[in-house]
PDB file of C-alpha atoms in Angstrom:
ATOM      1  CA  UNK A  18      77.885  94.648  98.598  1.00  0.00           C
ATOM      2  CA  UNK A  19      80.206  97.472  97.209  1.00  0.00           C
ATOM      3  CA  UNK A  20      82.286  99.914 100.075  1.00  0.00           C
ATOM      4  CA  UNK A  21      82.663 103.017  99.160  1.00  0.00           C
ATOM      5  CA  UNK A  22      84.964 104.789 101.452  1.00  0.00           C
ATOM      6  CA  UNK A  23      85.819 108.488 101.884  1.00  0.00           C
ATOM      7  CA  UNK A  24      88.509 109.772 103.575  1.00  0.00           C
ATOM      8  CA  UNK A  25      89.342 106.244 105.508  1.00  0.00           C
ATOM      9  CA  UNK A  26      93.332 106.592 106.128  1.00  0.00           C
ATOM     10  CA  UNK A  27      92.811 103.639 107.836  1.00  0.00           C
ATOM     11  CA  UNK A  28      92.748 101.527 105.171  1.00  0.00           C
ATOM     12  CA  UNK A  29      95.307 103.250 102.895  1.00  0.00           C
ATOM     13  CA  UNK A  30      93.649 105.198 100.062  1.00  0.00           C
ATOM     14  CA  UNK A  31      92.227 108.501  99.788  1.00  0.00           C
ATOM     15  CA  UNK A  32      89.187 109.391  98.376  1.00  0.00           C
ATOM     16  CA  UNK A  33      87.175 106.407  96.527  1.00  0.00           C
ATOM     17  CA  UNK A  34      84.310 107.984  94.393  1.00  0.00           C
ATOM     18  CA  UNK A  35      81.800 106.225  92.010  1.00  0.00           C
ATOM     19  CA  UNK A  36      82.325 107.289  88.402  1.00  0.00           C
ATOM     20  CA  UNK A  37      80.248 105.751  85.319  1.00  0.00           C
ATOM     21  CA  UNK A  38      80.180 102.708  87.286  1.00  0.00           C
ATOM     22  CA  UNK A  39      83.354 102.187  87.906  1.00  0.00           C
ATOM     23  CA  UNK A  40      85.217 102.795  91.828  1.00  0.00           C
ATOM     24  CA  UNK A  41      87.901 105.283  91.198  1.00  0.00           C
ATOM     25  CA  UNK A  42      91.145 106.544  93.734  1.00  0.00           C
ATOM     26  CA  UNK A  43      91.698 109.815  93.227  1.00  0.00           C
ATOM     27  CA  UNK A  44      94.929 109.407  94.713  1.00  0.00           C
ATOM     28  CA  UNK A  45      96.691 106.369  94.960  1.00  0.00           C
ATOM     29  CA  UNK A  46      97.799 104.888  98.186  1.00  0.00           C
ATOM     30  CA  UNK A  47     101.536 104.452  99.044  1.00  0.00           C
ATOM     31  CA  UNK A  48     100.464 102.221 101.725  1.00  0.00           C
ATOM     32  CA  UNK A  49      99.834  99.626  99.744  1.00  0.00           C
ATOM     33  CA  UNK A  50     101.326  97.336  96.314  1.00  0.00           C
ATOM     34  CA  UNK A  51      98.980  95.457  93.922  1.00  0.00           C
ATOM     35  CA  UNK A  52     100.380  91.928  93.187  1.00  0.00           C
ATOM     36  CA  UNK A  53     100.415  91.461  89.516  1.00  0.00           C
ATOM     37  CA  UNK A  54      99.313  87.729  89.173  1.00  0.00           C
ATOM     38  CA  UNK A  55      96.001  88.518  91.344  1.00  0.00           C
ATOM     39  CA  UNK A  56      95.805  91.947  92.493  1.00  0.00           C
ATOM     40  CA  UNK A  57      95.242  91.750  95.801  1.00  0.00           C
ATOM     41  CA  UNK A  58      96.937  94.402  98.173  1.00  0.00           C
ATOM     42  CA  UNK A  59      99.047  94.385 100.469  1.00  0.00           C
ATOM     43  CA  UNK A  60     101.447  96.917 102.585  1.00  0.00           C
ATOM     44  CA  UNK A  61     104.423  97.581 100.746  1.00  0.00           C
ATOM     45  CA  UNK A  62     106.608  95.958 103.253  1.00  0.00           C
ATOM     46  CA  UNK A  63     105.389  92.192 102.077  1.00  0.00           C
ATOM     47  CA  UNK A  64     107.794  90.496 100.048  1.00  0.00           C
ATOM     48  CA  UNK A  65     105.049  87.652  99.043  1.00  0.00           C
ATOM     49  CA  UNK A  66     101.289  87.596  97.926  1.00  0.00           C
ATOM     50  CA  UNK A  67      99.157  85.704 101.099  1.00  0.00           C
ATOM     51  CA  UNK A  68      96.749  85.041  98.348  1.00  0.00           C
ATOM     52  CA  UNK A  69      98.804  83.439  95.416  1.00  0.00           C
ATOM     53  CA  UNK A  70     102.139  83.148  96.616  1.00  0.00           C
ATOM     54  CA  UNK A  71     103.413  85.638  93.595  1.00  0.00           C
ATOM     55  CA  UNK A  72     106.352  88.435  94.183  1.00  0.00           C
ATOM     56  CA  UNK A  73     105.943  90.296  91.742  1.00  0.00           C
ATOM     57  CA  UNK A  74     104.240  93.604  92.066  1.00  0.00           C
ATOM     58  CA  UNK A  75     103.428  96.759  91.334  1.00  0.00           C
ATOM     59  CA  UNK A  76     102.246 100.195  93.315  1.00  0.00           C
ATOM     60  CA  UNK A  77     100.754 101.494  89.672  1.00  0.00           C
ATOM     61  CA  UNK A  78      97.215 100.733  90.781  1.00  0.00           C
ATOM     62  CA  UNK A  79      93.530 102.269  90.726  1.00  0.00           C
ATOM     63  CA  UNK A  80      90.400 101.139  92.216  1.00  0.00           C
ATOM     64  CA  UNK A  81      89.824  99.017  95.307  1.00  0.00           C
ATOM     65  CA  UNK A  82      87.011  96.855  96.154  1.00  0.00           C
ATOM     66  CA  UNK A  83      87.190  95.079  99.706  1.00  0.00           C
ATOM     67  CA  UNK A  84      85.828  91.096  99.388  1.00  0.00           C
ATOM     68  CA  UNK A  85      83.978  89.874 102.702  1.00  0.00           C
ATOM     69  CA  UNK A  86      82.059  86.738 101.990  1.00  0.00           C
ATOM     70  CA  UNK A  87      83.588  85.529  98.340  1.00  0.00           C
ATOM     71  CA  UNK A  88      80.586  83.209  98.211  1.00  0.00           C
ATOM     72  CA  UNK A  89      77.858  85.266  98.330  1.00  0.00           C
ATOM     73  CA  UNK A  90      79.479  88.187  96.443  1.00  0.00           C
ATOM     74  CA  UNK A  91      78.416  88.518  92.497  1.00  0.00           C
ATOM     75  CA  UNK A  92      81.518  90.892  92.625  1.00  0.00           C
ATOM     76  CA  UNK A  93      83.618  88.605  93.270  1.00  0.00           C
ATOM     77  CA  UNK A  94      82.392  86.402  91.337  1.00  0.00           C
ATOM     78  CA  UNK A  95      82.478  88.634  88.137  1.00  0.00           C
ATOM     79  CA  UNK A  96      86.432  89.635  89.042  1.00  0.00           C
ATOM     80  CA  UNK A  97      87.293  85.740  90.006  1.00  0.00           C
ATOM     81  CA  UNK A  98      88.007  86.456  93.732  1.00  0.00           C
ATOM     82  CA  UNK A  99      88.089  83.514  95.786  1.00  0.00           C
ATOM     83  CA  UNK A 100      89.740  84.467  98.684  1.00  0.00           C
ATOM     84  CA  UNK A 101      88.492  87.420 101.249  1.00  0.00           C
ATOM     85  CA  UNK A 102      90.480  90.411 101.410  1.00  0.00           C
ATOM     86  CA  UNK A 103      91.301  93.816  99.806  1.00  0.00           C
ATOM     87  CA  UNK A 104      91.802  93.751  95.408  1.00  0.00           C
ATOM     88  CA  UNK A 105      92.769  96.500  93.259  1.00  0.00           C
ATOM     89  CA  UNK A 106      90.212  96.851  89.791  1.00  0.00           C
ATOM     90  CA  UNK A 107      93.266  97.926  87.820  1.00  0.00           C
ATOM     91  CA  UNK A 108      97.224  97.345  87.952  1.00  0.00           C
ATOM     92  CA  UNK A 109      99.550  98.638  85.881  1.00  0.00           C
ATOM     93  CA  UNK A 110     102.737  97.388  85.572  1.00  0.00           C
TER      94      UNK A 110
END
């Protein structure tokens, strides 16, 4: 299952919109960082990923899809997600 969110400051992000296939911010959250070894996101006050331990990270990021049930998801298959939680689709650096 994809979320697609609008207007949810809630979470973060602004406005997520489908666009040739592909989940797209239109504006990029400051409330959150992309960690650069597995992109998962997290408030900008963690010093360490809870998924893979990494510090290193970026807030250069665009995209989010939200992981429930790792399992059952062929999303998360496809992106390697093994761990439930929030991932950006693209960091930067």
């Amino acid at each position: 299952m994809i979320l697609v969110f609008q207007n949810t400051f809630k979470l973060g992000f602004n406005v997520i919109k489908i666009r040739g296939g592909n989940l797209v911010s239109k504006k990029p959250s400051k409330a959150f960082k992309a960690c650069l070894k597995c992109k998962a996101l997290v408030a900008v006050e963690v010093e360490a990923c809870p998924i893979c331990g990494s510090k290193d990270f970026s807030t250069e990021w665009s995209g989010i899809v939200i992981v429930l049930d790792p399992e059952k998801s062929v999303v998360a298959k496809l992106l390697g997600i093994k761990t439930p939680g929030r991932y950006a689709i693209k960091v930067g650096a």
